[in-house]
Short mmCIF file of N, CA and C in Angstrom, two decimals:
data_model
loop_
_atom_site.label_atom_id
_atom_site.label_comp_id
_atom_site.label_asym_id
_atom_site.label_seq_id
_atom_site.Cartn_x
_atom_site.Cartn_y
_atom_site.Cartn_z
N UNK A 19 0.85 -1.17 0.00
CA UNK A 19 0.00 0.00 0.00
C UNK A 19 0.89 1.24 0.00
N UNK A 20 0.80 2.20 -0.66
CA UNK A 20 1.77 3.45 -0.73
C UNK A 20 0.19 4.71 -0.64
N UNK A 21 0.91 5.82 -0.48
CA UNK A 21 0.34 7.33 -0.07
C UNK A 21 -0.67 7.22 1.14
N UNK A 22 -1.05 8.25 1.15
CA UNK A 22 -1.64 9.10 3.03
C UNK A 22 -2.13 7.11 3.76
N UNK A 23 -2.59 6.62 2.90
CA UNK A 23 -3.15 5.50 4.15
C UNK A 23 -3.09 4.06 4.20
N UNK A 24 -1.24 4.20 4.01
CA UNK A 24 -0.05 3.55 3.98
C UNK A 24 -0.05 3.86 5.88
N UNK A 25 0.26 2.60 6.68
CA UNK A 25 0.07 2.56 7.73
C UNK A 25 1.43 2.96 8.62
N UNK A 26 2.71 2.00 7.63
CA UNK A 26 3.84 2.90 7.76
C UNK A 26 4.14 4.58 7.72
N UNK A 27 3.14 4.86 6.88
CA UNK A 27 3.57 6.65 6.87
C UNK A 27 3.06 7.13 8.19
N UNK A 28 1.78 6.52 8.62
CA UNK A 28 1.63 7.09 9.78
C UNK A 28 2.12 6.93 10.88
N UNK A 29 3.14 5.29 10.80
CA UNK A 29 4.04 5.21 12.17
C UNK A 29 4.98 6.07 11.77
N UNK A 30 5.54 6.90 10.76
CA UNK A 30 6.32 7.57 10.93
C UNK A 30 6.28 9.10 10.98
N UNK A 31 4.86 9.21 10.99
CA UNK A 31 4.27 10.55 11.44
C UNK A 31 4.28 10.41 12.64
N UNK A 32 4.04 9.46 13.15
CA UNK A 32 3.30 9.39 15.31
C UNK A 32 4.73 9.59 15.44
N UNK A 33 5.35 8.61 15.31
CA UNK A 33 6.73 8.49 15.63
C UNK A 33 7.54 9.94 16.01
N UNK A 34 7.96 10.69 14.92
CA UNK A 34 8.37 11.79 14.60
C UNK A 34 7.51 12.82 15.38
N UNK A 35 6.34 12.73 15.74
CA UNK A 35 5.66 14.19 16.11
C UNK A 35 5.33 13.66 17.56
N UNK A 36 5.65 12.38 17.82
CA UNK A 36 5.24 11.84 19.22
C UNK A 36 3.57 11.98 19.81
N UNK A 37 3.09 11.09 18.77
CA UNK A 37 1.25 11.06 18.81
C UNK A 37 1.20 9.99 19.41
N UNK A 38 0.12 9.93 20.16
CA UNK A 38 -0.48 8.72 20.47
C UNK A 38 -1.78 8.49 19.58
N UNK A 39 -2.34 7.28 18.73
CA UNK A 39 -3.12 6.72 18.23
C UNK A 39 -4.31 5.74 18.74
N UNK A 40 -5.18 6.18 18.71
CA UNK A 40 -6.43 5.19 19.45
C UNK A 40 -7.60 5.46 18.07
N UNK A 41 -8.50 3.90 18.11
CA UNK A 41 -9.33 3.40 17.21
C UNK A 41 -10.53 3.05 17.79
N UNK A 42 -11.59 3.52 17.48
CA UNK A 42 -13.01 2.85 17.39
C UNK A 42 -13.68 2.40 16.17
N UNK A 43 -14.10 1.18 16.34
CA UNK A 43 -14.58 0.55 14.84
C UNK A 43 -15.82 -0.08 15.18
N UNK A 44 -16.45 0.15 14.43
CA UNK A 44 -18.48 -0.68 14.51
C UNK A 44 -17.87 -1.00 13.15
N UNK A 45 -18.05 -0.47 11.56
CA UNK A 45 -18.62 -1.04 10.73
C UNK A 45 -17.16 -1.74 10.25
N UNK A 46 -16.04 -1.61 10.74
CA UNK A 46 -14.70 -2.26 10.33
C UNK A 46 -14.18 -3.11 10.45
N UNK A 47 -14.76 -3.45 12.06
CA UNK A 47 -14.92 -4.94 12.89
C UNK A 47 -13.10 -4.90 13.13
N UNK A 48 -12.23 -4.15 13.25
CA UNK A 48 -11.08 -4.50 13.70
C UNK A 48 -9.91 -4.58 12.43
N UNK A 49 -10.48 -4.25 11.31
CA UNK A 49 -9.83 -4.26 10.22
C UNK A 49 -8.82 -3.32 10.22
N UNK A 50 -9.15 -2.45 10.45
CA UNK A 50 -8.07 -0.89 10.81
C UNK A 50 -7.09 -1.03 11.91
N UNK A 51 -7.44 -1.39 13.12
CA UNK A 51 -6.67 -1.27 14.08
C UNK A 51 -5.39 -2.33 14.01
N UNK A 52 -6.22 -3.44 13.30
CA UNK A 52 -4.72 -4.67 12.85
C UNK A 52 -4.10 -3.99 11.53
N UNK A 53 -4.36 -3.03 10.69
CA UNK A 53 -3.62 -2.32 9.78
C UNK A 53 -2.60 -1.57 10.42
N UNK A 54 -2.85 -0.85 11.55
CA UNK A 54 -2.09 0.10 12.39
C UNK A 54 -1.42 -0.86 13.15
N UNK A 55 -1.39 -1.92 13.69
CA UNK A 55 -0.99 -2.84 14.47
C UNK A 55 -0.07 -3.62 14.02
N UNK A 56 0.20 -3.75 12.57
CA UNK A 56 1.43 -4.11 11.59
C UNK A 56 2.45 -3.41 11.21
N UNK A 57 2.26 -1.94 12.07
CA UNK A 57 3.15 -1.15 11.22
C UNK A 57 4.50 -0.89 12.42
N UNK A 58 5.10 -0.42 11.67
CA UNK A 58 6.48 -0.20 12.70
C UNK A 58 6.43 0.62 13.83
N UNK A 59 7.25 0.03 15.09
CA UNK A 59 6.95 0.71 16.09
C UNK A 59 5.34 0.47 16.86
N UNK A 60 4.37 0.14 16.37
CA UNK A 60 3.19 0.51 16.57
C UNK A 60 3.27 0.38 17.99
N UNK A 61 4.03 -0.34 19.07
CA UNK A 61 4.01 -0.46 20.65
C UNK A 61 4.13 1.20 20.79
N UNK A 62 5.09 2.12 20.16
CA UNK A 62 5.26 3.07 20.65
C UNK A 62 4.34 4.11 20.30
N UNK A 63 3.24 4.49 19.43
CA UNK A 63 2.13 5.17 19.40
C UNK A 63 0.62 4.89 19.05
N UNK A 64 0.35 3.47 19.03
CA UNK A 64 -0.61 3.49 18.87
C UNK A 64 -1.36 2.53 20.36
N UNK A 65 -2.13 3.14 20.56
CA UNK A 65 -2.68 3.28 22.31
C UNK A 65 -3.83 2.07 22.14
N UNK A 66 -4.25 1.65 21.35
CA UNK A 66 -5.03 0.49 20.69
C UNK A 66 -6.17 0.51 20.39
N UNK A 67 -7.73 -0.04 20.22
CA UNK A 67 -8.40 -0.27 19.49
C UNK A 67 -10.05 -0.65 20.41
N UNK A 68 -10.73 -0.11 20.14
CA UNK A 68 -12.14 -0.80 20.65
C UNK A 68 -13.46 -1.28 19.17
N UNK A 69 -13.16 -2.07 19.40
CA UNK A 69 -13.90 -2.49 18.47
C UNK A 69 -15.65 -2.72 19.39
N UNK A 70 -16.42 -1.39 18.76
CA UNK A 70 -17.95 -1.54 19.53
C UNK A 70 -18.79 -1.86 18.47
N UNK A 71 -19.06 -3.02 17.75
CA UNK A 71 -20.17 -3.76 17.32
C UNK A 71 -21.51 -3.51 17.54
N UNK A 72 -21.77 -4.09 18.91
CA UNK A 72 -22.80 -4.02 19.31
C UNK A 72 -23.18 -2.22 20.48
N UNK A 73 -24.49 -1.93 19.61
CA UNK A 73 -25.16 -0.65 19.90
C UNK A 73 -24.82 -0.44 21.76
N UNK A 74 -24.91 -1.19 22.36
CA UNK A 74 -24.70 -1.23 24.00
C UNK A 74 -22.91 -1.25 24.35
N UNK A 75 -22.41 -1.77 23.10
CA UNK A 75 -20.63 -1.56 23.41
C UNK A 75 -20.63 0.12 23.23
N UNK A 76 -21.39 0.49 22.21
CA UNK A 76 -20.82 1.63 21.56
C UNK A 76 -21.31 2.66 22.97
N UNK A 77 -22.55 2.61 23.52
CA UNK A 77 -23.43 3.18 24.39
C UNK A 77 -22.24 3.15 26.18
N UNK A 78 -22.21 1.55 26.32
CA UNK A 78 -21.36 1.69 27.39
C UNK A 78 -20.36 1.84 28.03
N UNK A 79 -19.61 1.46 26.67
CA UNK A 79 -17.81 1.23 27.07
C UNK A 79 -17.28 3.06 26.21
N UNK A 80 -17.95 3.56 25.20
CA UNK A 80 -17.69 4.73 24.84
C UNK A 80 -18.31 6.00 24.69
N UNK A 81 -19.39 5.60 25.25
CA UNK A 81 -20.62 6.84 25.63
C UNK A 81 -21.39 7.44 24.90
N UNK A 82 -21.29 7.00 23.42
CA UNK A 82 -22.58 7.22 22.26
C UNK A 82 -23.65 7.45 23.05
N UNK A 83 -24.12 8.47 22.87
CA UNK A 83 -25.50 8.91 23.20
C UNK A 83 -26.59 9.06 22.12
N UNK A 84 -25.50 9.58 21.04
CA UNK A 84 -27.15 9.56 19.95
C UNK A 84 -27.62 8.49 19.35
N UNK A 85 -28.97 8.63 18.65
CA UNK A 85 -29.78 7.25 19.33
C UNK A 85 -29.51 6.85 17.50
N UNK A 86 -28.78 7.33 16.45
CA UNK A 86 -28.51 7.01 14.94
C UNK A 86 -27.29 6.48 15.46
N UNK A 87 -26.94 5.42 14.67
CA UNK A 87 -25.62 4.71 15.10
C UNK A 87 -24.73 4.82 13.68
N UNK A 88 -25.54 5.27 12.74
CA UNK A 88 -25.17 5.33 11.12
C UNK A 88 -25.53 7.07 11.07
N UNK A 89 -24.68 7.74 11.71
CA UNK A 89 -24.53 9.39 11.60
C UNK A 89 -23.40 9.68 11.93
N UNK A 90 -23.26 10.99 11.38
CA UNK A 90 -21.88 11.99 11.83
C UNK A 90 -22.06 11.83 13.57
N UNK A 91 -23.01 12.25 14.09
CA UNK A 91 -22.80 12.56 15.74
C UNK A 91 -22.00 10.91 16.46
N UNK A 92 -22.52 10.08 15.72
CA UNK A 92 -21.88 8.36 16.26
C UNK A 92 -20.51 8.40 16.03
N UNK A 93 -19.78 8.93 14.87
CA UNK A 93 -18.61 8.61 14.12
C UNK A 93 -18.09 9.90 15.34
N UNK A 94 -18.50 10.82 15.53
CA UNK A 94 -17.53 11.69 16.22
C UNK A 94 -17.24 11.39 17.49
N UNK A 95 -18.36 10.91 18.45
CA UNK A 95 -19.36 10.34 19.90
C UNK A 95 -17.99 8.84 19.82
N UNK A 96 -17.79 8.28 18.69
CA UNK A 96 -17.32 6.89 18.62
C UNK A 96 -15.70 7.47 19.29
N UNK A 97 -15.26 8.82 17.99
CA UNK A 97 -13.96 8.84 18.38
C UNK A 97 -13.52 9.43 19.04
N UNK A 98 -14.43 10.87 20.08
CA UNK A 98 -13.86 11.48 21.22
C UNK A 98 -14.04 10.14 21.98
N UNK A 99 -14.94 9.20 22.26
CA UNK A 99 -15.14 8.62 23.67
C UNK A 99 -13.84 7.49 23.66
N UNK A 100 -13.34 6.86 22.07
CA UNK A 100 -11.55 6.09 22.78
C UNK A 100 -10.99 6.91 22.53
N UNK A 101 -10.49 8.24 22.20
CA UNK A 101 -9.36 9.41 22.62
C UNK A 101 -9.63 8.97 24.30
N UNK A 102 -10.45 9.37 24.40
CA UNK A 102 -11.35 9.95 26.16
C UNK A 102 -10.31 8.43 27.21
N UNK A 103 -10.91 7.52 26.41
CA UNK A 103 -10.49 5.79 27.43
C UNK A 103 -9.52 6.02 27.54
N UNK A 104 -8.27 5.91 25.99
CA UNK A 104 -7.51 5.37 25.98
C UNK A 104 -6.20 6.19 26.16
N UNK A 105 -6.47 7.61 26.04
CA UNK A 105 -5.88 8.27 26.04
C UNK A 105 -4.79 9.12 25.38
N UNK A 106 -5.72 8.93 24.26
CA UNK A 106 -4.52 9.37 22.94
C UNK A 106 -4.94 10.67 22.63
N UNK A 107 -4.14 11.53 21.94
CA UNK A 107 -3.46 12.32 21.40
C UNK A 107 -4.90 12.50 19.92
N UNK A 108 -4.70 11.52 19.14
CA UNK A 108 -5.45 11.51 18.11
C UNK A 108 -6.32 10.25 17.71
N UNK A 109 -7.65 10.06 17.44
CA UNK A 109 -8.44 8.90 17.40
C UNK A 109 -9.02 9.15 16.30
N UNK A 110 -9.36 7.75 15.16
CA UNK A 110 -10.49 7.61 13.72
C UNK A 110 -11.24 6.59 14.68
N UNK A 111 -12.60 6.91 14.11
CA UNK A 111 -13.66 6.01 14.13
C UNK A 111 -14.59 5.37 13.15
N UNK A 112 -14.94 4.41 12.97
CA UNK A 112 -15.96 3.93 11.53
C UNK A 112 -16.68 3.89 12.14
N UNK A 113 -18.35 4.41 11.49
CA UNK A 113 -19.35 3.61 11.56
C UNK A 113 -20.06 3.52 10.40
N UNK A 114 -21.41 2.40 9.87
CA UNK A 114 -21.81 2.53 8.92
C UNK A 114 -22.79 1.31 8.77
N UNK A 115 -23.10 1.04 6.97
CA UNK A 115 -23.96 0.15 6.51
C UNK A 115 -23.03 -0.85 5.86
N UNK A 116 -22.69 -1.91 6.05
CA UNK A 116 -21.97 -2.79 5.22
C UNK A 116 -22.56 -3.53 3.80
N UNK A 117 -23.82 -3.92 4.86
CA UNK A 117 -24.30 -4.35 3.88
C UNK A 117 -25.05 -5.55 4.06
N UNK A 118 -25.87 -6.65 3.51
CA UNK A 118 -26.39 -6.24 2.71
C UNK A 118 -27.48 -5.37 2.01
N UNK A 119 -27.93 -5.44 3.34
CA UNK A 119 -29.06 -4.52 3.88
C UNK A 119 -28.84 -3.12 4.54
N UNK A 120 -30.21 -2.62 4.35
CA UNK A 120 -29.91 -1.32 4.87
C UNK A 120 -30.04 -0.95 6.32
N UNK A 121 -29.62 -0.10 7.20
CA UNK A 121 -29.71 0.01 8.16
C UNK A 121 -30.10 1.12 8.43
N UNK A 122 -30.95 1.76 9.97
CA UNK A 122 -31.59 2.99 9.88
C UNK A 122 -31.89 3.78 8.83
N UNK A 123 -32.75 3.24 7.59
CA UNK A 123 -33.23 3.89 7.20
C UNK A 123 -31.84 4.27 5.65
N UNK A 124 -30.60 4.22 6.50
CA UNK A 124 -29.71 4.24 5.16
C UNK A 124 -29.00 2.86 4.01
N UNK A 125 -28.76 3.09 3.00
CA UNK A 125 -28.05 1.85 1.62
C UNK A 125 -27.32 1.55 2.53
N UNK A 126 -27.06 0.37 1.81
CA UNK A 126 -25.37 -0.16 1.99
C UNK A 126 -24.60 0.79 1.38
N UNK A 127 -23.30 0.43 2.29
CA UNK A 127 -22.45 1.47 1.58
C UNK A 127 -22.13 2.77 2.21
N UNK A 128 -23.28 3.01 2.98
CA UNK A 128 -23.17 4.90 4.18
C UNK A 128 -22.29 4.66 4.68
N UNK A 129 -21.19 5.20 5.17
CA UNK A 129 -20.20 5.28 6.09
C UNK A 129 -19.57 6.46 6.48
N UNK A 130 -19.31 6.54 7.81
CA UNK A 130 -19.16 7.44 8.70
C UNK A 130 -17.80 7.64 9.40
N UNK A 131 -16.89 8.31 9.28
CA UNK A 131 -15.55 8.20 10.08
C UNK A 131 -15.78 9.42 10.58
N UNK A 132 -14.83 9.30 11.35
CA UNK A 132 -14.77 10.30 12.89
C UNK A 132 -13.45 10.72 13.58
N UNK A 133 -13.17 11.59 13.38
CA UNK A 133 -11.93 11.99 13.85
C UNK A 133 -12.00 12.88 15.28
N UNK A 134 -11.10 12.64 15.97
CA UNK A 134 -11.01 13.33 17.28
C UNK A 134 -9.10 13.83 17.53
N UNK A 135 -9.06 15.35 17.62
CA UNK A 135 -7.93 15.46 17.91
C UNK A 135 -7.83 16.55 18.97
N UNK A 136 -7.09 15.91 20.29
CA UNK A 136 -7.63 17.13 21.27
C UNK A 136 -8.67 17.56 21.90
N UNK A 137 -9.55 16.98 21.96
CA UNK A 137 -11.14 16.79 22.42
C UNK A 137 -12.04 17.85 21.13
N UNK A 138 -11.46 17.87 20.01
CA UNK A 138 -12.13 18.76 18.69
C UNK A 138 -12.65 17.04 17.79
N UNK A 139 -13.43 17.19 17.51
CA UNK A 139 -14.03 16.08 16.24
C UNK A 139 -15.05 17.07 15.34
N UNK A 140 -14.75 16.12 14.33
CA UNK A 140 -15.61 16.32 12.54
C UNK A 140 -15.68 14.90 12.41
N UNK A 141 -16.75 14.82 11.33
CA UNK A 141 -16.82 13.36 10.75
C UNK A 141 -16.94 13.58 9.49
N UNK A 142 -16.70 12.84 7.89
CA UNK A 142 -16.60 12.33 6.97
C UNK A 142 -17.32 11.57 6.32
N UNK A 143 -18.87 11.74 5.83
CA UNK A 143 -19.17 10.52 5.42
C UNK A 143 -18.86 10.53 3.76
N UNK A 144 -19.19 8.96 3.43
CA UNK A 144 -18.99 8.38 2.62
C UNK A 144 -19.88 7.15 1.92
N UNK A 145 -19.94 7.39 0.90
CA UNK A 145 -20.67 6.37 -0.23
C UNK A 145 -19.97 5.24 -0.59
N UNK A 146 -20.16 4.07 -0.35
CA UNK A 146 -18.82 3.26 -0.61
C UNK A 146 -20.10 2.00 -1.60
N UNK A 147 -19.11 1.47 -2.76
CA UNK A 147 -19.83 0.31 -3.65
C UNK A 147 -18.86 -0.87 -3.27
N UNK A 148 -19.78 -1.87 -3.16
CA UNK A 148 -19.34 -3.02 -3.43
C UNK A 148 -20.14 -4.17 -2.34
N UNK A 149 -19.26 -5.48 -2.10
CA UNK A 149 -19.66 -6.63 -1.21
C UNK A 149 -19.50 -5.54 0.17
N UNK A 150 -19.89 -6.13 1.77
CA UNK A 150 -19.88 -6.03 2.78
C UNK A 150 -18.11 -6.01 3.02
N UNK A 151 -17.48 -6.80 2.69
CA UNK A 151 -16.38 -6.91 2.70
C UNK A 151 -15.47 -6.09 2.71
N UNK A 152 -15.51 -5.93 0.98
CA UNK A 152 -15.06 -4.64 0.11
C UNK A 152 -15.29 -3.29 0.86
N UNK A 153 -16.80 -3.36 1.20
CA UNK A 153 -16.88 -1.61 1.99
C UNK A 153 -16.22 -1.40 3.15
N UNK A 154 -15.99 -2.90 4.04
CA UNK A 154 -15.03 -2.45 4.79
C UNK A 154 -13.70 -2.64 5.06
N UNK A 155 -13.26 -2.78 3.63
CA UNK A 155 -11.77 -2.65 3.18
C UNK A 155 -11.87 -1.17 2.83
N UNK A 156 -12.92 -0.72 1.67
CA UNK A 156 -12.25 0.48 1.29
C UNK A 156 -12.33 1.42 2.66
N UNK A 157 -13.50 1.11 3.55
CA UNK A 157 -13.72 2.15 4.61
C UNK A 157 -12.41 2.40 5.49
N UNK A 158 -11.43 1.19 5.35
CA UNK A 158 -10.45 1.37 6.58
C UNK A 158 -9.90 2.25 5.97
N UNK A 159 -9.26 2.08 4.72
CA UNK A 159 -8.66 2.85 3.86
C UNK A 159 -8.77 4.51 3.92
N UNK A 160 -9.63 4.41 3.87
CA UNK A 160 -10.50 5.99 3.90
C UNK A 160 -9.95 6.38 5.22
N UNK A 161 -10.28 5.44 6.30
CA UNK A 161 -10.01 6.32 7.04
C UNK A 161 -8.60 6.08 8.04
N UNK A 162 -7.94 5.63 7.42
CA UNK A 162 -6.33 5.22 7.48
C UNK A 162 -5.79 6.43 6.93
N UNK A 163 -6.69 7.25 5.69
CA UNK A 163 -6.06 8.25 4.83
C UNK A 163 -6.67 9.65 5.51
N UNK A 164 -7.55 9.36 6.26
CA UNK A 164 -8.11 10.64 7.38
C UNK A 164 -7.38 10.71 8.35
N UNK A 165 -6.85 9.62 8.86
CA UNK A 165 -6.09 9.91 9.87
C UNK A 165 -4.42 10.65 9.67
N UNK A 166 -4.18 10.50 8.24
CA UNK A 166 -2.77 10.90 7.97
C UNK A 166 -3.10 12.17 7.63
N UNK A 167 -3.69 12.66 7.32
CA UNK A 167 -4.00 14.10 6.97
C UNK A 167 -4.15 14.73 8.35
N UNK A 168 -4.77 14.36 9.23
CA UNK A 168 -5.05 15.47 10.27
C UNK A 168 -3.98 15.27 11.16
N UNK A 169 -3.14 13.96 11.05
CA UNK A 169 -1.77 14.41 12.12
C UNK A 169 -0.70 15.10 11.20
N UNK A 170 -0.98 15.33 9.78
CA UNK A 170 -0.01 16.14 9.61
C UNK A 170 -0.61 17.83 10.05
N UNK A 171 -1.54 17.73 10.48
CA UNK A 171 -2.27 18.99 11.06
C UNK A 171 -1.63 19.62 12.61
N UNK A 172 -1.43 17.99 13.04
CA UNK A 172 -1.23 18.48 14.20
C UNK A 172 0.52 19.16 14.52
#
C-alpha cells in the first residue's frame, strides 16, 4: 500500500511528532486497528483499538448517546469517547452500513468516520460500492487516509 493510508507513513508521522493513536470501529470490525498494528513501532504510538459492534458496546464502554448509530454525531461520539479511554493524542472512528441490507433507514455502503484530535471532532461521510467486505476494506482505507491528513495537522 503506498500514499496518506499507507500505515507505515503514519508510524512515521506518530513516531516523529510523538502522537499517540487510538481506534473505534463498529462497521470495520477491527480491520483498521490490525492495519495500524502491523506497522512499525506501533508499541510506541498506537494506544489500541475498541472495536464496539454491538449498539450497548458503543453506548457503554464509549458513551454514544445519539440514538442514529449510522450518523456523523456516532462517528464523532465513537472517536472522542476512545481518545477519552484510551488516552490518545489523536483517534479515527468507523461507523456505517456494510451491507447487505440497509440500516436505519440508510443503503449499503453509508459510512461514517470520525476523527477526534484534542477533544475537537468532525466526521466524513462516505458512499462506498461493493460486497460487505469490500466496503469495509475500502472504509479502513478511507479512514487510514483521514487519519494521515489530520496528524499532519497536528
Amino acid at each position: 500500500m503506498s500514499g496518506p493510508a499507507d500505515p507505515e507513513r503514519i508510524a512515521k508521522l506518530a513516531c516523529d511528532r510523538g502522537l499517540s493513536v487510538a481506534v473505534a470501529e463498529s462497521l470495520t470490525g477491527g480491520i483498521l486497528t490490525s492495519r495500524l498494528a502491523a506497522a512499525s513501532d506501533a508499541s510506541a504510538w498506537l494506544r489500541g483499538g475498541v472495536v464496539a459492534y454491538a449498539t450497548e458496546v458503543k453506548r457503554n464502554v464509549l458513551q454514544v448517546t445519539t440514538r442514529q448509530v449510522v450518523s456523523a454525531e456516532c462517528a464523532r461520539q465513537l472517536a472522542e469517547g476512545v481518545a477519552r479511554l484510551l488516552g490518545a493524542d489523536i483517534a479515527v472512528a468507523t461507523t456505517g452500513v456494510g451491507g447487505p441490507d440497509p440500516q436505519e433507514g440508510q443503503p449499503p455502503g453509508t459510512v461514517w468516520l470520525g476523527v477526534s484530535v484534542g477533544g475537537v471532532s468532525d466526521a466524513v461521510q462516505l458512499h462506498l460500492d461493493g460486497e460487505p467486505d469490500e466496503v469495509c476494506s475500502r472504509a479502513a482505507g478511507a479512514a487510514l487516509a483521514l487519519l494521515y491528513r489530520r496528524m499532519q495537522d497536528i
